[in-house]
Amino acid sequence: MFLTISTTGTPERPATDLGHLLHKHPDKAQTFSTSHGTAHVFYPEASAERCTAALLLEVDPVALVRRGKGKGRGGAPDAALAQYVNDRPYAASSLLSVAMTAVFKSALNGVCRAMPERAQEALPLRIEVPALPARGGAELVHKLFAPLGWTRVEAVAVQLDEQFPEWGDSRYVRLVLEGELRLADALRQLYVLLPVLDDAKHYWVAPDEVDKLLRAGEGWLAGHPEQKLITSRYLSRRWGLTRQAMERLELVRLAESDDLDVESVDNAVDETTDTEEKPVPLAEQRRAAILEALGTAGASRVLDLGCGQGQLVQAMLRDVRFTEIVGVDVSMRALAVAARRLKLDRMGERQAGRITLRQGALTYTDKQLKGYDAAVLSEVIEHLDLPRLPALEYAVFGSARPRTVLVTTPNVEYNVRWETLPAGHVRHGDHRFEWTRQEFRDWAGQVAGRHGYAVRFVPVGPEDPEVGPPTQMAVFTMTTADGTTTKGTTAHEATKEAKAA
Ligand code: SAH
């Protein structure tokens, strides 16, 4: 089992600082005995420009079997031979996680006495795991790592035998991650996600695994789109423990989201079609719907108009598909909160390069907003006085003219379903109007007609048979050829068309 961690540096901030952060000197090869075998740490390269630490775990299969028996994890015992002849010695798995805790304990905890501030900074990191068993394949690897701030997530299936490609792929992938992250965060993610991907049955689960999971998941697991899969696999599908972990993660998520006061009614939604899962706040369902529509549109350069406190910007930042994200809002206070939420001041250059936060009023045209793939107006139009709406319409659809525009707004018909909302009230003190589905359709249809867009409507949130969904979303797609932003001219569209042809 093999894992490398590389970073780059400059003479002032040498890459070899990695040695301090890992508490392992770059000039030494060291050996540690772990419960399942011997772990070696050494540095294939160590210069100011580039430094790579390697963790190699030699598993002792016999010790593994003996331990396994002693601990009695339950379930059917492996066939006698399979206990000794299996992939454990070669493939990264939970054993590597266990070795990481033994060898990189302080680094996992983000502790570095020699360089405390460096341990808190994001570093340019490259992680490679040449043979990672991945149940769920490359696709799942992407789903797990892409939302975590990596700018490159590469998972290539390893062929069963290079000489016989027709035999197809093995269940292993070669994993490469690149991005600017805190070392401790990267290590914690691997600590949890390597065994999750492996999904093997050879490691036992004690009640304190929930605590371990929550500690290792601090700062990234609560709110991860695959939180449930991660939790359930990590806890070997022990339903009681999984449930407990999910509930605690939900509390973490609520404590972390300081937007409770903003769209408080939205967050009170307690309806969900999936009875097993905790209810997902409407604001989150909205973001998911927006991200999905942006994905369908193949948008990578996106405007978030009226971005507020930056929750959507943050979600987009976690997704490597979005290469340029511009948040615009009229409120400086909201932008300051957004900058803090995104930790803009502590962000690495490359990540920060993907984001712009700008103060601006959407009722005025702005040349700098031209030429983007998509614009999002999430819960914004209802904050404008109706007579100002045509000005916003012109600034967005007439002047900026992105290929795709997403507009979400409350469906007023649904208000009767909110238990906390007195009859006849709007959902938020600053809403100047709230529309029925028909009113929204009429407005959107006219806008589309005036500016050369087609429009379709997507319900967001639980759809009530009588009054419809709580949020309504219009997806506008440009139909007329105009300038450089015509449909079919981006690289993405071009490849899609080439593939289709
Ligand atoms: N899009 C976010 C925030 C919605 S709240 C979300 O979905 O959660 C509406 C936001 O629109 C507020 O942050 C408000 O400051 C902003 N806003 C309202 N009128 C605006 C205008 N004319 N120009 C720019 N931003 C405006």
Coordinates of C-alpha atoms and ligand atoms in Angstrom, one line a residue:
M1 CA 0.0 0.0 0.0
F2 CA 1.4 3.2 -1.1
L3 CA 0.6 6.9 -0.8
T4 CA 2.6 10.0 -1.7
I5 CA 2.1 13.6 -0.6
S6 CA 3.9 16.3 -2.6
T7 CA 4.1 20.0 -2.3
T8 CA 5.9 22.8 -4.1
G9 CA 7.6 25.8 -2.6
T10 CA 10.0 28.7 -3.0
P11 CA 13.4 29.5 -1.4
E12 CA 11.5 31.6 1.2
R13 CA 8.8 29.0 1.8
P14 CA 10.6 25.8 1.0
A15 CA 8.6 22.7 0.1
T16 CA 10.7 20.8 2.6
D17 CA 8.6 22.4 5.3
L18 CA 6.4 19.4 4.6
G19 CA 8.8 17.5 6.8
H20 CA 8.0 19.8 9.8
L21 CA 4.3 19.5 9.1
L22 CA 4.4 15.7 9.0
H23 CA 6.9 15.6 11.9
K24 CA 9.1 13.4 9.7
H25 CA 12.5 14.6 8.6
P26 CA 13.1 14.6 4.9
D27 CA 16.6 13.3 5.2
K28 CA 15.6 10.2 7.1
A29 CA 13.8 7.0 6.1
Q30 CA 11.9 5.8 9.1
T31 CA 10.1 2.7 10.0
F32 CA 7.1 2.2 12.4
S33 CA 5.5 -0.9 13.5
T34 CA 1.7 -0.7 13.3
S35 CA -0.9 -3.2 14.3
H36 CA -1.1 -4.7 10.8
G37 CA 2.5 -4.5 9.6
T38 CA 5.3 -2.2 9.1
A39 CA 5.0 1.4 7.8
H40 CA 7.8 3.2 6.1
V41 CA 8.1 6.9 5.6
F42 CA 10.6 8.3 3.2
Y43 CA 11.1 11.2 0.8
P44 CA 11.7 10.3 -2.9
E45 CA 12.4 14.0 -3.4
A46 CA 13.1 16.9 -1.1
S47 CA 14.2 20.3 -2.4
A48 CA 13.0 23.8 -1.8
E49 CA 10.9 23.6 -5.0
R50 CA 9.4 20.2 -4.6
C51 CA 9.1 17.8 -1.8
T52 CA 7.4 14.4 -1.7
A53 CA 6.7 12.2 1.3
A54 CA 5.9 8.6 0.7
L55 CA 4.1 6.3 3.1
L56 CA 4.5 2.6 2.4
L57 CA 2.7 0.0 4.4
E58 CA 3.9 -3.5 4.4
V59 CA 1.0 -5.6 5.6
D60 CA 1.6 -8.8 7.5
P61 CA -1.2 -10.9 6.2
V62 CA -0.8 -13.5 8.9
A63 CA -1.0 -10.9 11.7
L64 CA -4.0 -9.5 9.9
V65 CA -5.8 -12.8 10.0
R66 CA -4.9 -13.4 13.7
R67 CA -6.1 -9.9 14.7
G68 CA -9.2 -10.3 12.7
K69 CA -10.1 -13.5 14.5
G70 CA -9.4 -12.0 17.9
K71 CA -11.6 -9.1 17.3
G72 CA -14.5 -11.1 15.8
R73 CA -16.2 -8.5 13.6
G74 CA -19.1 -10.8 12.8
G75 CA -20.4 -11.8 9.4
A76 CA -19.3 -14.9 7.4
P77 CA -15.7 -15.8 7.9
D78 CA -13.6 -15.5 4.7
A79 CA -12.6 -18.7 3.0
A80 CA -9.4 -20.0 4.6
L81 CA -7.2 -19.3 1.6
A82 CA -8.7 -15.9 0.9
Q83 CA -7.6 -14.8 4.3
Y84 CA -4.0 -15.2 3.3
V85 CA -4.2 -14.6 -0.5
N86 CA -5.9 -11.3 -1.1
D87 CA -5.2 -7.7 -2.1
R88 CA -4.6 -6.4 1.3
P89 CA -0.8 -6.0 1.0
Y90 CA -1.0 -4.0 -2.2
A91 CA -4.1 -1.9 -2.2
A92 CA -4.7 1.2 -0.1
S93 CA -7.5 0.7 2.3
S94 CA -8.6 1.1 5.9
L95 CA -5.2 -0.4 6.9
L96 CA -3.5 2.6 5.3
S97 CA -5.8 4.8 7.3
V98 CA -4.9 3.0 10.5
A99 CA -1.2 3.5 9.6
M100 CA -1.8 7.2 8.9
T101 CA -3.1 7.7 12.5
A102 CA 0.0 5.9 13.8
V103 CA 2.5 7.7 11.7
F104 CA 1.0 11.2 11.0
K105 CA -1.0 11.7 14.3
S106 CA 0.0 15.3 14.9
A107 CA -0.4 16.2 11.2
L108 CA -3.9 14.8 11.2
N109 CA -4.7 16.9 14.2
G110 CA -3.2 20.0 12.5
V111 CA -0.6 20.3 15.2
C112 CA 2.9 21.6 14.3
R113 CA 4.9 23.2 17.1
A114 CA 7.7 24.2 14.8
M115 CA 5.4 26.0 12.3
P116 CA 2.0 26.5 13.9
E117 CA 0.9 29.1 11.3
R118 CA 2.0 27.0 8.3
A119 CA -0.1 24.1 9.6
Q120 CA -3.2 26.3 9.3
E121 CA -2.4 27.4 5.8
A122 CA -3.5 25.9 2.6
L123 CA -0.6 24.4 0.7
P124 CA -0.3 23.4 -3.0
L125 CA -0.8 19.6 -2.5
R126 CA -0.6 16.6 -4.8
I127 CA -1.6 13.3 -3.4
E128 CA -1.2 10.1 -5.3
V129 CA -2.5 6.6 -4.5
P130 CA -1.4 4.3 -7.3
A131 CA -3.8 1.4 -6.3
L132 CA -6.9 2.3 -4.5
P133 CA -9.7 -0.2 -4.3
A134 CA -12.8 1.8 -5.2
R135 CA -16.2 0.2 -5.0
G136 CA -18.3 2.5 -7.1
G137 CA -15.4 3.2 -9.4
A138 CA -14.0 6.5 -10.7
E139 CA -17.4 8.0 -10.7
L140 CA -17.8 7.7 -6.9
V141 CA -14.2 8.8 -6.4
H142 CA -15.2 12.1 -8.1
K143 CA -18.3 12.5 -6.1
L144 CA -16.4 12.0 -2.9
F145 CA -13.4 14.3 -3.5
A146 CA -14.7 16.9 -6.0
P147 CA -16.8 18.8 -3.4
L148 CA -13.8 19.1 -1.0
G149 CA -11.8 21.8 -2.7
W150 CA -9.5 19.8 -4.9
T151 CA -8.9 21.5 -8.3
R152 CA -8.0 18.2 -9.9
V153 CA -9.5 14.9 -9.1
E154 CA -8.3 12.1 -11.3
A155 CA -9.3 8.5 -10.9
V156 CA -8.2 6.2 -13.7
A157 CA -9.3 2.6 -13.6
V158 CA -6.4 0.2 -13.5
Q159 CA -6.5 -2.5 -16.2
L160 CA -6.6 -6.1 -14.9
D161 CA -3.7 -6.8 -17.2
E162 CA -2.0 -4.4 -19.5
Q163 CA -1.2 -7.1 -22.0
F164 CA -4.8 -8.2 -22.2
P165 CA -6.8 -5.0 -22.3
E166 CA -9.9 -7.0 -23.4
W167 CA -10.0 -8.3 -19.8
G168 CA -11.2 -4.9 -18.8
D169 CA -10.6 -2.9 -15.7
S170 CA -9.9 -4.1 -12.2
R171 CA -11.7 -2.6 -9.2
Y172 CA -8.7 -0.4 -8.6
V173 CA -8.1 3.2 -9.6
R174 CA -5.0 5.3 -9.6
L175 CA -6.0 8.4 -7.7
V176 CA -4.4 11.8 -8.1
L177 CA -5.6 14.8 -6.2
E178 CA -4.3 18.3 -6.6
G179 CA -5.4 21.5 -4.9
E180 CA -4.6 24.0 -2.3
L181 CA -5.7 22.6 1.1
R182 CA -4.5 22.5 4.6
L183 CA -2.4 19.3 5.1
A184 CA -4.5 18.3 8.1
D185 CA -7.7 18.5 6.0
A186 CA -6.3 16.5 3.2
L187 CA -5.1 13.8 5.5
R188 CA -8.4 13.7 7.4
Q189 CA -10.3 13.3 4.1
L190 CA -8.1 10.4 3.1
Y191 CA -8.3 8.9 6.5
V192 CA -12.1 8.6 6.1
L193 CA -12.5 8.2 2.4
L194 CA -9.9 5.5 1.7
P195 CA -11.8 2.9 3.7
V196 CA -15.1 4.3 2.5
L197 CA -14.0 3.6 -1.1
D198 CA -12.5 0.2 -0.2
D199 CA -15.8 -0.7 1.5
A200 CA -14.3 -4.0 2.7
K201 CA -15.5 -5.9 5.6
H202 CA -12.2 -6.6 7.4
Y203 CA -12.3 -3.9 10.0
W204 CA -14.4 -3.8 13.0
V205 CA -16.5 -1.0 14.2
A206 CA -16.6 0.1 17.8
P207 CA -19.1 2.7 19.2
D208 CA -16.3 5.3 19.4
E209 CA -16.0 5.0 15.6
V210 CA -18.7 7.6 15.4
D211 CA -16.6 10.0 17.5
K212 CA -13.6 9.3 15.3
L213 CA -15.6 9.9 12.2
L214 CA -16.9 13.2 13.4
R215 CA -13.5 14.3 14.5
A216 CA -11.9 13.4 11.2
G217 CA -14.9 14.8 9.3
E218 CA -14.6 18.2 11.0
G219 CA -15.0 21.0 8.6
W220 CA -15.9 18.9 5.5
L221 CA -18.2 16.0 6.2
A222 CA -21.3 17.9 7.5
G223 CA -23.2 19.0 4.4
H224 CA -21.1 16.8 2.0
P225 CA -23.4 15.7 -0.8
E226 CA -22.4 12.1 -0.2
Q227 CA -22.6 12.4 3.6
K228 CA -24.9 9.5 4.0
L229 CA -23.0 7.1 1.8
I230 CA -19.7 8.1 3.6
T231 CA -21.2 7.7 7.0
S232 CA -22.9 4.4 6.3
R233 CA -19.9 2.8 4.6
Y234 CA -17.4 4.2 7.2
L235 CA -19.5 2.6 9.9
S236 CA -19.8 -0.6 8.0
R237 CA -23.5 0.0 7.5
R238 CA -24.3 -0.4 11.1
W239 CA -27.6 1.4 11.0
G240 CA -27.8 2.5 14.6
L241 CA -24.4 4.1 14.5
T242 CA -25.0 5.6 11.1
R243 CA -28.2 7.2 12.3
Q244 CA -26.4 8.6 15.3
A245 CA -23.6 10.0 13.2
M246 CA -26.1 11.6 10.7
E247 CA -28.0 13.3 13.6
R248 CA -24.8 14.7 15.0
L249 CA -23.7 15.9 11.6
E250 CA -27.0 17.6 11.2
L251 CA -26.4 19.5 14.4
V252 CA -23.0 20.5 13.3
R253 CA -24.4 21.7 10.0
L254 CA -27.0 23.8 11.7
A255 CA -24.5 25.3 14.0
E256 CA -22.3 26.2 11.1
S257 CA -24.9 27.8 8.9
D258 CA -25.3 31.3 10.2
D259 CA -28.0 32.0 7.6
L260 CA -30.7 30.7 9.8
D261 CA -32.1 34.2 10.4
V262 CA -32.0 35.1 6.7
E263 CA -34.5 32.6 5.1
S264 CA -35.7 31.2 8.4
V265 CA -39.0 30.0 7.0
D266 CA -37.3 28.1 4.3
N267 CA -35.1 26.3 6.8
A268 CA -38.2 25.2 8.7
V269 CA -39.3 23.0 5.8
D270 CA -39.7 19.6 7.3
E271 CA -41.0 17.7 4.4
T272 CA -39.0 15.2 2.5
T273 CA -39.9 12.3 0.3
D274 CA -37.1 10.1 1.6
T275 CA -38.1 9.0 5.1
E276 CA -34.7 7.7 5.9
E277 CA -33.0 11.0 5.5
K278 CA -33.0 14.1 7.6
P279 CA -35.0 16.9 6.0
V280 CA -32.9 19.0 3.7
P281 CA -33.5 22.7 4.2
L282 CA -35.2 24.3 1.2
A283 CA -32.2 26.7 0.7
E284 CA -30.0 23.7 0.3
Q285 CA -32.4 22.0 -2.2
R286 CA -32.4 25.2 -4.1
R287 CA -28.7 25.2 -4.4
A288 CA -28.7 21.6 -5.5
A289 CA -31.3 22.4 -8.2
I290 CA -29.2 25.4 -9.3
L291 CA -26.0 23.3 -9.5
E292 CA -27.8 20.6 -11.4
A293 CA -29.2 23.1 -14.0
L294 CA -25.8 24.7 -14.3
G295 CA -24.3 21.3 -14.9
T296 CA -26.8 20.5 -17.6
A297 CA -26.1 23.8 -19.3
G298 CA -22.4 22.9 -19.2
A299 CA -21.6 26.3 -17.6
S300 CA -18.2 26.8 -16.1
R301 CA -18.0 30.7 -15.9
V302 CA -20.9 31.7 -13.7
L303 CA -22.4 35.0 -12.3
D304 CA -24.2 34.7 -9.0
L305 CA -26.2 37.9 -9.1
G306 CA -27.5 39.0 -5.6
C307 CA -25.1 36.4 -4.1
G308 CA -25.9 37.5 -0.6
Q309 CA -23.8 35.7 2.0
G310 CA -22.1 33.5 -0.5
Q311 CA -23.5 30.1 0.2
L312 CA -24.0 29.3 -3.5
V313 CA -20.5 30.7 -4.4
Q314 CA -19.1 28.4 -1.7
A315 CA -20.9 25.4 -3.2
M316 CA -19.7 26.2 -6.7
L317 CA -16.1 26.7 -5.4
R318 CA -16.2 23.1 -4.2
D319 CA -17.0 21.9 -7.6
V320 CA -14.1 21.9 -10.1
R321 CA -16.4 22.3 -13.0
F322 CA -16.8 26.0 -12.2
T323 CA -13.6 27.7 -13.3
E324 CA -14.8 31.3 -12.7
I325 CA -17.4 32.4 -10.2
V326 CA -18.4 36.0 -9.8
G327 CA -20.6 37.0 -6.9
V328 CA -22.4 40.4 -7.2
D329 CA -24.4 42.0 -4.5
V330 CA -25.5 45.5 -3.6
S331 CA -24.9 44.9 0.1
M332 CA -21.4 45.4 1.3
R333 CA -22.3 43.7 4.6
A334 CA -23.5 40.6 2.8
L335 CA -20.3 40.5 0.7
A336 CA -18.2 40.9 3.9
V337 CA -20.0 37.9 5.4
A338 CA -19.4 36.0 2.1
A339 CA -15.7 36.7 2.1
R340 CA -15.4 35.5 5.7
R341 CA -17.4 32.4 4.9
L342 CA -15.2 31.6 2.0
K343 CA -12.0 32.4 4.0
L344 CA -10.9 34.5 1.0
D345 CA -8.0 35.9 3.0
R346 CA -6.6 32.5 3.7
M347 CA -7.3 30.9 0.4
G348 CA -4.4 29.8 -1.9
E349 CA -3.8 31.8 -5.1
R350 CA -5.3 29.4 -7.5
Q351 CA -8.5 28.9 -5.6
A352 CA -8.8 32.7 -5.0
G353 CA -8.3 33.2 -8.7
R354 CA -11.6 31.4 -9.4
I355 CA -13.6 33.9 -7.4
T356 CA -14.5 37.5 -7.6
L357 CA -16.9 39.3 -5.2
R358 CA -18.2 42.6 -6.5
Q359 CA -20.4 45.3 -5.1
G360 CA -22.9 46.3 -7.7
A361 CA -26.6 47.1 -8.3
L362 CA -28.3 44.8 -10.7
T363 CA -30.7 47.4 -12.0
Y364 CA -27.8 49.0 -13.9
T365 CA -26.0 47.6 -16.9
D366 CA -22.4 46.6 -16.3
K367 CA -20.0 45.7 -19.1
Q368 CA -18.0 43.5 -16.8
L369 CA -20.9 41.1 -16.6
K370 CA -20.9 40.3 -20.3
G371 CA -19.7 37.1 -21.8
Y372 CA -20.5 34.6 -19.0
D373 CA -21.9 31.1 -19.5
A374 CA -24.6 31.5 -17.0
A375 CA -26.1 33.8 -14.4
V376 CA -28.0 32.9 -11.3
L377 CA -30.6 35.1 -9.7
S378 CA -31.5 33.0 -6.6
E379 CA -34.3 34.6 -4.5
V380 CA -33.4 38.0 -5.7
I381 CA -36.1 39.4 -8.0
E382 CA -38.7 39.5 -5.2
H383 CA -36.4 41.9 -3.3
L384 CA -36.8 44.6 -6.0
D385 CA -39.7 47.0 -6.2
L386 CA -41.9 45.8 -9.1
P387 CA -41.3 49.0 -11.1
R388 CA -37.5 48.4 -11.0
L389 CA -37.8 44.9 -12.4
P390 CA -37.6 46.0 -16.1
A391 CA -34.3 47.6 -15.3
L392 CA -32.9 44.3 -13.9
E393 CA -34.4 42.5 -16.8
Y394 CA -32.6 44.7 -19.3
A395 CA -29.3 44.6 -17.3
V396 CA -29.3 40.8 -17.3
F397 CA -31.1 39.6 -20.4
G398 CA -30.4 42.7 -22.6
S399 CA -26.9 43.7 -21.7
A400 CA -25.0 40.9 -19.9
R401 CA -26.7 38.2 -22.0
P402 CA -25.3 35.0 -20.5
R403 CA -26.1 31.8 -22.5
T404 CA -28.2 30.5 -19.5
V405 CA -30.1 32.4 -16.8
L406 CA -31.6 30.7 -13.8
V407 CA -34.2 32.6 -11.8
T408 CA -35.7 31.3 -8.5
T409 CA -38.4 32.9 -6.5
P410 CA -41.0 31.8 -3.9
N411 CA -44.3 30.3 -5.1
V412 CA -46.8 32.3 -3.1
E413 CA -49.4 29.6 -3.5
Y414 CA -47.3 27.4 -1.3
N415 CA -47.5 29.9 1.6
V416 CA -50.6 28.3 3.0
R417 CA -48.6 25.1 3.6
W418 CA -46.1 26.9 6.0
E419 CA -47.3 26.3 9.5
T420 CA -45.3 29.2 10.8
L421 CA -46.6 31.7 8.3
P422 CA -49.7 33.8 9.2
A423 CA -52.2 34.0 6.4
G424 CA -51.5 36.6 3.8
H425 CA -47.9 37.2 4.8
V426 CA -44.8 37.0 2.6
R427 CA -41.9 34.8 3.6
H428 CA -39.4 37.4 4.3
G429 CA -39.7 41.0 5.5
D430 CA -37.8 42.4 2.5
H431 CA -39.9 40.6 -0.1
R432 CA -41.7 43.3 -2.2
F433 CA -43.9 40.7 -3.9
E434 CA -44.4 37.0 -4.2
W435 CA -45.8 35.4 -7.3
T436 CA -48.2 32.5 -8.1
R437 CA -46.9 30.0 -10.6
Q438 CA -48.9 31.6 -13.3
E439 CA -47.6 35.1 -12.6
F440 CA -44.0 33.9 -12.7
R441 CA -44.7 32.0 -15.9
D442 CA -46.2 35.1 -17.5
W443 CA -43.3 37.3 -16.5
A444 CA -40.6 34.8 -17.6
G445 CA -42.4 34.0 -20.9
Q446 CA -42.4 37.7 -21.8
V447 CA -38.8 38.2 -20.8
A448 CA -37.8 35.2 -22.9
G449 CA -39.7 36.5 -25.8
R450 CA -38.3 40.0 -25.6
H451 CA -34.7 38.9 -25.4
G452 CA -34.4 35.7 -27.5
Y453 CA -34.4 33.0 -24.8
A454 CA -36.4 29.8 -24.4
V455 CA -37.6 29.1 -20.9
R456 CA -38.6 26.0 -19.0
F457 CA -39.7 25.7 -15.3
V458 CA -38.4 23.5 -12.6
P459 CA -40.1 22.9 -9.3
V460 CA -37.8 23.0 -6.2
G461 CA -38.7 21.4 -3.0
P462 CA -41.6 19.0 -2.2
E463 CA -44.3 19.6 -4.8
D464 CA -47.8 19.9 -3.4
P465 CA -50.5 18.5 -5.7
E466 CA -52.6 21.5 -5.2
V467 CA -50.3 24.5 -4.6
G468 CA -47.1 23.3 -6.3
P469 CA -43.6 23.5 -4.9
P470 CA -42.3 26.1 -2.4
T471 CA -39.7 27.5 -4.8
Q472 CA -40.1 27.9 -8.6
M473 CA -37.2 28.1 -10.9
A474 CA -37.1 29.3 -14.5
V475 CA -34.3 28.1 -16.7
F476 CA -33.7 30.5 -19.6
T477 CA -31.6 29.4 -22.6
M478 CA -30.5 31.8 -25.3
T479 CA -31.9 30.9 -28.7
T480 CA -30.6 33.6 -30.9
A481 CA -27.1 33.7 -32.4
D482 CA -25.5 36.8 -30.9
G483 CA -21.9 37.8 -30.4
T484 CA -19.5 35.2 -28.9
T485 CA -21.8 33.8 -26.4
T486 CA -24.0 31.9 -28.9
K487 CA -25.1 28.5 -28.0
G488 CA -22.6 25.9 -29.3
T489 CA -19.5 28.0 -29.2
T490 CA -18.0 27.1 -25.8
A491 CA -15.4 24.3 -25.7
H492 CA -17.9 22.2 -23.7
E493 CA -20.7 22.6 -26.2
A494 CA -18.2 21.8 -29.0
T495 CA -17.1 18.6 -27.5
K496 CA -20.7 17.6 -26.7
E497 CA -21.6 18.2 -30.3
A498 CA -18.6 16.4 -31.6
K499 CA -19.5 13.4 -29.5
A500 CA -23.1 13.4 -30.6
A501 CA -22.0 13.6 -34.3
Ligands
SAH1 N1 -28.9 34.7 -3.7 C1 -28.9 34.5 -2.3 C2 -29.4 35.7 -1.5 C3 -30.8 36.0 -1.7 S1 -31.3 37.4 -0.7 C4 -29.6 33.3 -1.9 O1 -30.2 32.6 -2.7 O2 -29.6 32.9 -0.7 C5 -31.3 38.7 -2.0 C6 -30.0 39.4 -2.2 O3 -30.2 40.2 -3.3 C7 -29.6 40.2 -1.0 O4 -28.3 39.8 -0.7 C8 -29.6 41.6 -1.5 O5 -28.6 42.4 -1.0 C9 -29.5 41.4 -3.0 N2 -30.0 42.5 -3.8 C10 -31.3 43.0 -3.7 N3 -31.5 44.0 -4.6 C11 -30.3 44.1 -5.3 C12 -29.9 44.9 -6.4 N4 -30.7 45.8 -6.9 N5 -28.6 44.7 -6.8 C13 -27.8 43.8 -6.3 N6 -28.2 43.0 -5.3 C14 -29.4 43.1 -4.8

